[in-house]
Short mmCIF file of C-alpha atoms in Angstrom, two decimals:
data_model
loop_
_atom_site.label_atom_id
_atom_site.label_comp_id
_atom_site.label_asym_id
_atom_site.label_seq_id
_atom_site.Cartn_x
_atom_site.Cartn_y
_atom_site.Cartn_z
CA UNK A 1 -21.60 -3.49 18.12
CA UNK A 2 -21.80 0.11 17.35
CA UNK A 3 -22.25 1.60 13.60
CA UNK A 4 -20.46 -0.09 11.03
CA UNK A 5 -17.22 1.68 9.19
CA UNK A 6 -16.20 0.92 5.85
CA UNK A 7 -12.46 1.60 6.18
CA UNK A 8 -9.84 0.46 8.24
CA UNK A 9 -8.53 4.28 8.26
CA UNK A 10 -11.77 5.73 9.78
CA UNK A 11 -10.54 4.54 13.16
CA UNK A 12 -7.16 5.86 14.78
CA UNK A 13 -6.27 2.10 15.74
CA UNK A 14 -6.01 -0.28 13.04
CA UNK A 15 -3.99 -3.52 11.81
CA UNK A 16 -0.53 -3.19 10.81
CA UNK A 17 -1.22 -4.41 7.61
CA UNK A 18 -4.82 -3.32 7.07
CA UNK A 19 -3.87 -2.71 3.30
CA UNK A 20 -3.65 -6.59 3.03
CA UNK A 21 -6.77 -7.12 4.45
CA UNK A 22 -8.77 -4.47 2.46
CA UNK A 23 -7.39 -6.20 -0.54
CA UNK A 24 -8.70 -9.58 0.67
CA UNK A 25 -12.16 -8.11 0.80
CA UNK A 26 -12.47 -7.01 4.46
CA UNK A 27 -15.30 -4.80 5.80
CA UNK A 28 -14.38 -3.30 9.06
CA UNK A 29 -16.24 -2.68 12.14
CA UNK A 30 -15.53 -0.71 15.45
CA UNK A 31 -14.51 -2.96 18.40
CA UNK A 32 -13.20 -1.23 21.70
CA UNK A 33 -11.15 1.99 20.17
CA UNK A 34 -10.12 0.15 16.98
CA UNK A 35 -11.57 -0.75 13.47
CA UNK A 36 -11.35 -4.48 13.11
CA UNK A 37 -11.86 -6.66 10.13
CA UNK A 38 -15.27 -7.94 10.48
CA UNK A 39 -16.24 -9.98 7.65
CA UNK A 40 -14.76 -10.53 4.27
CA UNK A 41 -17.80 -11.69 2.34
CA UNK A 42 -21.38 -11.51 2.20
CA UNK A 43 -22.10 -14.88 3.11
CA UNK A 44 -21.24 -15.01 7.03
CA UNK A 45 -22.69 -18.45 7.33
CA UNK A 46 -19.93 -19.64 4.56
CA UNK A 47 -17.29 -17.62 6.88
CA UNK A 48 -18.26 -19.48 10.01
CA UNK A 49 -17.78 -22.65 8.11
CA UNK A 50 -14.35 -22.14 6.92
CA UNK A 51 -13.47 -20.77 10.76
CA UNK A 52 -14.56 -24.43 11.66
CA UNK A 53 -12.14 -25.94 9.03
CA UNK A 54 -9.27 -23.35 8.74
CA UNK A 55 -9.59 -19.72 9.12
CA UNK A 56 -7.26 -16.77 10.31
CA UNK A 57 -8.38 -13.64 11.75
CA UNK A 58 -6.37 -10.60 12.45
CA UNK A 59 -7.19 -9.34 16.01
CA UNK A 60 -4.28 -6.94 15.97
CA UNK A 61 -6.12 -3.85 17.06
CA UNK A 62 -7.64 -5.54 19.76
CA UNK A 63 -6.49 -4.63 23.44
CA UNK A 64 -3.59 -6.43 25.06
CA UNK A 65 -0.71 -5.80 27.22
CA UNK A 66 2.18 -7.34 28.78
CA UNK A 67 4.67 -6.83 31.98
CA UNK A 68 7.92 -8.21 32.42
CA UNK A 69 10.51 -8.42 35.55
CA UNK A 70 11.49 -10.12 38.71
CA UNK A 71 8.54 -8.67 40.74
CA UNK A 72 5.79 -9.16 38.19
CA UNK A 73 3.86 -11.55 40.63
CA UNK A 74 3.34 -9.46 43.49
CA UNK A 75 2.33 -6.83 41.17
CA UNK A 76 -0.14 -8.66 39.21
CA UNK A 77 -1.85 -10.06 42.54
CA UNK A 78 -2.07 -6.54 43.89
CA UNK A 79 -4.26 -5.85 40.58
CA UNK A 80 -6.09 -9.06 41.64
CA UNK A 81 -4.74 -10.97 38.53
CA UNK A 82 -3.68 -14.36 39.56
CA UNK A 83 -1.74 -16.61 37.36
CA UNK A 84 -0.71 -20.08 37.93
CA UNK A 85 3.03 -21.29 38.70
CA UNK A 86 3.72 -22.96 35.56
CA UNK A 87 5.24 -21.15 32.49
CA UNK A 88 4.15 -21.27 28.96
CA UNK A 89 0.70 -21.82 30.00
CA UNK A 90 -2.17 -19.54 29.64
CA UNK A 91 -4.50 -18.74 32.62
CA UNK A 92 -8.37 -17.24 31.75
CA UNK A 93 -8.55 -13.94 33.93
CA UNK A 94 -10.83 -10.87 34.29
CA UNK A 95 -14.05 -10.84 31.92
CA UNK A 96 -12.68 -13.22 29.15
CA UNK A 97 -9.11 -11.99 28.96
CA UNK A 98 -6.18 -14.48 29.01
CA UNK A 99 -3.09 -14.12 30.96
CA UNK A 100 -0.34 -16.11 29.01
CA UNK A 101 2.77 -16.82 31.39
CA UNK A 102 5.75 -16.72 28.93
CA UNK A 103 8.31 -16.99 31.84
CA UNK A 104 8.70 -16.89 35.50
CA UNK A 105 9.28 -12.84 34.90
CA UNK A 106 6.93 -12.42 31.86
CA UNK A 107 3.18 -12.43 31.29
CA UNK A 108 1.17 -11.49 28.22
CA UNK A 109 -2.36 -10.47 28.54
CA UNK A 110 -4.80 -10.90 25.86
CA UNK A 111 -7.93 -8.94 25.98
CA UNK A 112 -11.41 -10.54 25.50
CA UNK A 113 -12.12 -11.48 21.93
CA UNK A 114 -14.97 -8.89 21.55
CA UNK A 115 -13.01 -5.96 23.21
CA UNK A 116 -15.52 -5.88 26.16
CA UNK A 117 -12.90 -6.75 28.72
CA UNK A 118 -11.46 -3.37 30.61
CA UNK A 119 -8.44 -5.17 32.21
CA UNK A 120 -5.75 -4.57 29.77
CA UNK A 121 -6.38 -1.01 29.83
CA UNK A 122 -6.70 -0.88 33.61
CA UNK A 123 -3.62 -2.60 34.02
CA UNK A 124 -1.50 0.01 31.96
CA UNK A 125 -3.11 2.49 33.93
CA UNK A 126 -2.24 0.93 37.20
CA UNK A 127 1.08 0.50 36.55
CA UNK A 128 3.49 3.21 37.99
CA UNK A 129 7.46 3.45 38.03
CA UNK A 130 7.33 2.40 41.82
CA UNK A 131 6.11 -1.07 40.66
CA UNK A 132 9.46 -2.44 41.38
CA UNK A 133 11.13 -4.72 38.96
CA UNK A 134 7.95 -4.91 36.87
CA UNK A 135 8.00 -3.33 33.34
CA UNK A 136 5.04 -2.81 30.83
CA UNK A 137 5.55 -4.44 27.50
CA UNK A 138 3.46 -2.56 24.88
CA UNK A 139 2.08 -5.68 23.21
CA UNK A 140 -0.46 -4.00 21.45
CA UNK A 141 1.97 -1.77 19.50
CA UNK A 142 4.88 -4.25 19.18
CA UNK A 143 3.26 -7.61 18.13
CA UNK A 144 0.40 -8.60 15.73
CA UNK A 145 -2.20 -10.91 17.01
CA UNK A 146 -3.60 -13.41 14.58
CA UNK A 147 -6.00 -16.26 15.52
CA UNK A 148 -5.92 -19.23 13.43
CA UNK A 149 -8.98 -21.59 13.94
CA UNK A 150 -10.26 -24.95 12.80
CA UNK A 151 -9.77 -28.77 12.88
CA UNK A 152 -6.79 -28.28 10.09
CA UNK A 153 -5.12 -25.93 12.27
CA UNK A 154 -2.48 -28.29 13.16
CA UNK A 155 -2.18 -29.82 10.00
CA UNK A 156 -1.36 -26.61 8.59
CA UNK A 157 1.22 -25.48 11.52
CA UNK A 158 2.97 -28.95 10.59
CA UNK A 159 4.23 -27.25 7.14
CA UNK A 160 5.86 -24.06 8.71
CA UNK A 161 6.50 -25.04 12.56
CA UNK A 162 8.92 -27.42 14.23
CA UNK A 163 6.58 -27.81 17.41
CA UNK A 164 3.84 -30.30 17.73
CA UNK A 165 0.70 -28.54 18.04
CA UNK A 166 -1.74 -31.29 17.55
CA UNK A 167 -4.36 -31.69 20.60
CA UNK A 168 -2.67 -34.75 22.13
CA UNK A 169 0.55 -32.95 22.70
CA UNK A 170 -0.25 -29.55 22.88
CA UNK A 171 -3.48 -29.21 25.30
CA UNK A 172 -5.78 -26.27 25.56
CA UNK A 173 -3.95 -23.26 26.92
CA UNK A 174 -0.56 -24.49 26.46
CA UNK A 175 1.99 -22.05 24.90
CA UNK A 176 5.02 -22.56 22.41
CA UNK A 177 7.68 -19.87 21.87
CA UNK A 178 9.33 -20.88 18.62
CA UNK A 179 10.09 -20.35 15.08
CA UNK A 180 7.22 -20.24 12.51
CA UNK A 181 8.11 -19.54 9.08
CA UNK A 182 11.43 -18.61 10.31
CA UNK A 183 10.24 -15.74 12.53
CA UNK A 184 9.86 -15.61 16.40
CA UNK A 185 6.39 -16.16 17.33
CA UNK A 186 4.30 -17.09 20.23
CA UNK A 187 1.50 -19.35 19.91
CA UNK A 188 -1.20 -20.27 22.75
CA UNK A 189 -3.85 -22.53 22.19
CA UNK A 190 -7.37 -21.19 23.19
CA UNK A 191 -10.04 -23.24 21.91
CA UNK A 192 -13.38 -21.65 20.96
CA UNK A 193 -16.31 -23.90 22.19
CA UNK A 194 -15.40 -27.57 20.40
CA UNK A 195 -12.91 -25.66 17.78
CA UNK A 196 -9.24 -25.54 17.93
CA UNK A 197 -8.03 -22.21 18.13
CA UNK A 198 -4.47 -20.79 18.14
CA UNK A 199 -3.44 -17.14 19.16
CA UNK A 200 -0.21 -16.06 17.18
CA UNK A 201 1.78 -12.97 18.12
CA UNK A 202 4.89 -11.87 16.82
CA UNK A 203 6.95 -8.78 15.50
CA UNK A 204 4.37 -6.27 14.55
CA UNK A 205 6.96 -5.51 11.77
CA UNK A 206 6.45 -8.90 10.34
CA UNK A 207 2.72 -8.99 10.37
CA UNK A 208 2.28 -8.67 6.41
CA UNK A 209 4.98 -11.10 5.92
CA UNK A 210 3.38 -13.82 8.16
CA UNK A 211 -0.16 -13.30 7.07
CA UNK A 212 1.17 -13.85 3.63
CA UNK A 213 2.94 -17.07 4.93
CA UNK A 214 0.16 -18.38 6.73
CA UNK A 215 -2.37 -17.84 3.98
CA UNK A 216 -0.21 -19.53 1.39
CA UNK A 217 0.29 -22.80 3.90
CA UNK A 218 -3.60 -22.50 4.51
CA UNK A 219 -4.53 -22.57 0.72
CA UNK A 220 -3.71 -26.50 0.50
CA UNK A 221 -6.65 -26.87 3.35
CA UNK A 222 -9.11 -24.50 1.53
CA UNK A 223 -8.58 -22.19 4.57
CA UNK A 224 -8.41 -18.27 4.55
CA UNK A 225 -9.45 -15.18 6.34
CA UNK A 226 -12.29 -14.71 8.65
CA UNK A 227 -13.50 -11.68 10.18
CA UNK A 228 -13.88 -11.28 13.78
CA UNK A 229 -17.75 -12.09 13.70
CA UNK A 230 -17.00 -15.47 12.42
CA UNK A 231 -14.72 -15.97 15.65
CA UNK A 232 -16.99 -14.69 17.93
CA UNK A 233 -19.73 -17.17 16.92
CA UNK A 234 -17.51 -20.01 17.47
CA UNK A 235 -17.56 -19.45 21.24
CA UNK A 236 -21.37 -20.15 21.18
CA UNK B 1 16.71 -31.64 12.19
CA UNK B 2 19.12 -31.37 15.23
CA UNK B 3 17.26 -30.99 18.57
CA UNK B 4 18.23 -29.05 21.58
CA UNK B 5 16.26 -29.09 24.96
CA UNK B 6 15.62 -25.54 26.18
CA UNK B 7 15.30 -25.49 29.96
CA UNK B 8 12.45 -23.10 29.79
CA UNK B 9 10.62 -24.17 26.39
CA UNK B 10 11.27 -28.00 25.98
CA UNK B 11 12.86 -29.39 23.12
CA UNK B 12 13.30 -27.16 19.85
CA UNK B 13 14.83 -27.27 16.53
CA UNK B 14 18.80 -26.54 16.77
CA UNK B 15 18.15 -23.63 14.23
CA UNK B 16 16.06 -21.60 17.16
CA UNK B 17 19.28 -21.31 19.14
CA UNK B 18 22.43 -19.02 19.09
CA UNK B 19 25.54 -20.39 20.96
CA UNK B 20 27.07 -17.63 23.14
CA UNK B 21 30.44 -18.98 23.80
CA UNK B 22 32.36 -20.77 26.71
CA UNK B 23 31.28 -20.06 30.18
CA UNK B 24 34.00 -18.75 31.83
CA UNK B 25 34.89 -16.96 35.05
CA UNK B 26 34.93 -13.18 34.76
CA UNK B 27 37.88 -11.53 36.29
CA UNK B 28 37.23 -8.63 38.50
CA UNK B 29 37.36 -5.75 36.13
CA UNK B 30 38.51 -3.11 38.72
CA UNK B 31 41.60 -5.31 39.61
CA UNK B 32 42.89 -7.60 37.08
CA UNK B 33 45.43 -6.51 34.72
CA UNK B 34 44.76 -5.58 31.02
CA UNK B 35 46.04 -9.05 29.72
CA UNK B 36 43.77 -10.74 31.90
CA UNK B 37 40.78 -8.57 30.84
CA UNK B 38 41.69 -9.25 26.96
CA UNK B 39 42.20 -12.70 27.47
CA UNK B 40 38.59 -12.88 29.08
CA UNK B 41 36.94 -11.05 26.18
CA UNK B 42 38.66 -11.81 23.24
CA UNK B 43 40.51 -15.06 23.64
CA UNK B 44 38.71 -18.70 23.59
CA UNK B 45 40.14 -22.15 25.27
CA UNK B 46 38.67 -23.96 22.44
CA UNK B 47 38.94 -27.20 24.30
CA UNK B 48 38.34 -30.55 22.79
CA UNK B 49 36.28 -32.46 24.81
CA UNK B 50 32.87 -31.54 27.15
CA UNK B 51 32.94 -27.87 27.81
CA UNK B 52 30.13 -25.49 29.17
CA UNK B 53 28.61 -22.76 26.92
CA UNK B 54 26.33 -20.27 26.91
CA UNK B 55 23.06 -20.90 24.58
CA UNK B 56 20.14 -18.48 23.69
CA UNK B 57 16.88 -19.63 22.86
CA UNK B 58 15.96 -16.68 20.18
CA UNK B 59 12.34 -16.78 20.20
CA UNK B 60 12.13 -15.92 23.94
CA UNK B 61 15.73 -14.59 24.31
CA UNK B 62 16.08 -16.94 26.93
CA UNK B 63 19.80 -17.72 28.04
CA UNK B 64 21.16 -20.76 29.43
CA UNK B 65 23.91 -23.15 30.09
CA UNK B 66 24.84 -26.41 28.12
CA UNK B 67 27.26 -29.09 28.26
CA UNK B 68 28.49 -30.32 24.78
CA UNK B 69 31.07 -32.62 23.70
CA UNK B 70 33.07 -30.47 21.12
CA UNK B 71 34.68 -33.63 19.60
CA UNK B 72 31.06 -35.28 18.98
CA UNK B 73 28.97 -32.18 18.83
CA UNK B 74 26.68 -34.18 21.45
CA UNK B 75 24.63 -32.06 23.98
CA UNK B 76 25.04 -33.64 27.08
CA UNK B 77 22.76 -31.33 29.44
CA UNK B 78 21.08 -28.13 29.36
CA UNK B 79 20.39 -26.15 32.68
CA UNK B 80 19.21 -22.80 33.75
CA UNK B 81 22.06 -20.33 34.45
CA UNK B 82 20.72 -19.77 37.91
CA UNK B 83 22.37 -23.27 38.76
CA UNK B 84 25.86 -21.41 38.52
CA UNK B 85 24.92 -17.79 38.86
CA UNK B 86 22.74 -16.52 41.56
CA UNK B 87 23.63 -12.79 42.04
CA UNK B 88 23.54 -10.00 39.44
CA UNK B 89 26.81 -8.82 38.46
CA UNK B 90 27.56 -5.36 39.57
CA UNK B 91 29.89 -3.19 37.51
CA UNK B 92 30.11 0.07 39.33
CA UNK B 93 33.63 1.56 39.79
CA UNK B 94 35.17 0.90 43.06
CA UNK B 95 34.95 5.05 43.56
CA UNK B 96 31.15 5.34 42.93
CA UNK B 97 30.74 2.70 45.51
CA UNK B 98 32.61 4.97 47.87
CA UNK B 99 30.16 7.84 46.81
CA UNK B 100 32.89 9.93 45.31
#
């Protein structure tokens, strides 16, 4: 990573609710073209322990994109992005990216967690209005992106979500598009090493509300915010 | 909590769904009378028994069709609208079609 930045506002792209992160003690680091909450305390080891039990990271500034329309399959294939037949499944692609097939006509692409995969930007650049019935969905501006990790994550979700997210019924790379805390969200299971992890996306205007709800639900399990550094460490 | 089965997303709490009203045959807007069009837009049959209804899974904005018994509120079957509708509705006026 490059030089540390002290505030979220020192980068052009930052989280939708960066003030909440600052209030929680976040220190920021430039990742890709954005400032991301890197750590929340001085003890990185403690944060990694929390991430293994129950942690939430705000990855909203990281690259991602989406496309929608009847011709999305052939267009993605033309860009060398292959997704499977089944909807509500996520498919690894590029160099660490994840293509989430939300419907036969819609794909959400999450960039690599370390912001290094150029695929989201390359797809945005490749799209032109002669792509037929295939239209871009500006997920990086429209949707927040939280990642919830740890062995207690599914228990925490059971408090605020009607879908059973336990391992036996919601396997790795399964997707649930459902209501969480009465707000519409996309939940994608994407384990980090041996640690259960769930990417969660929803309306960016609700980022602050959902951050508050999740942190409140996590209190019971001693969960709380973790920085991207702890998330990346789980992959090793 | 009542559960409804979304053809795309599977079983979900009924609170995630919005009813869009009866599935009816749309009259040709260019040829039907005002009375026929008003009946289609504003009036409901409100049948007692098994009916076909439009439903939307709000988190995904996915519209589908459900067979529901309005007497017992039992949902008998849900299915994708493509089972009944295979073509996109065209609302262009006849004179536009003729290139005028």
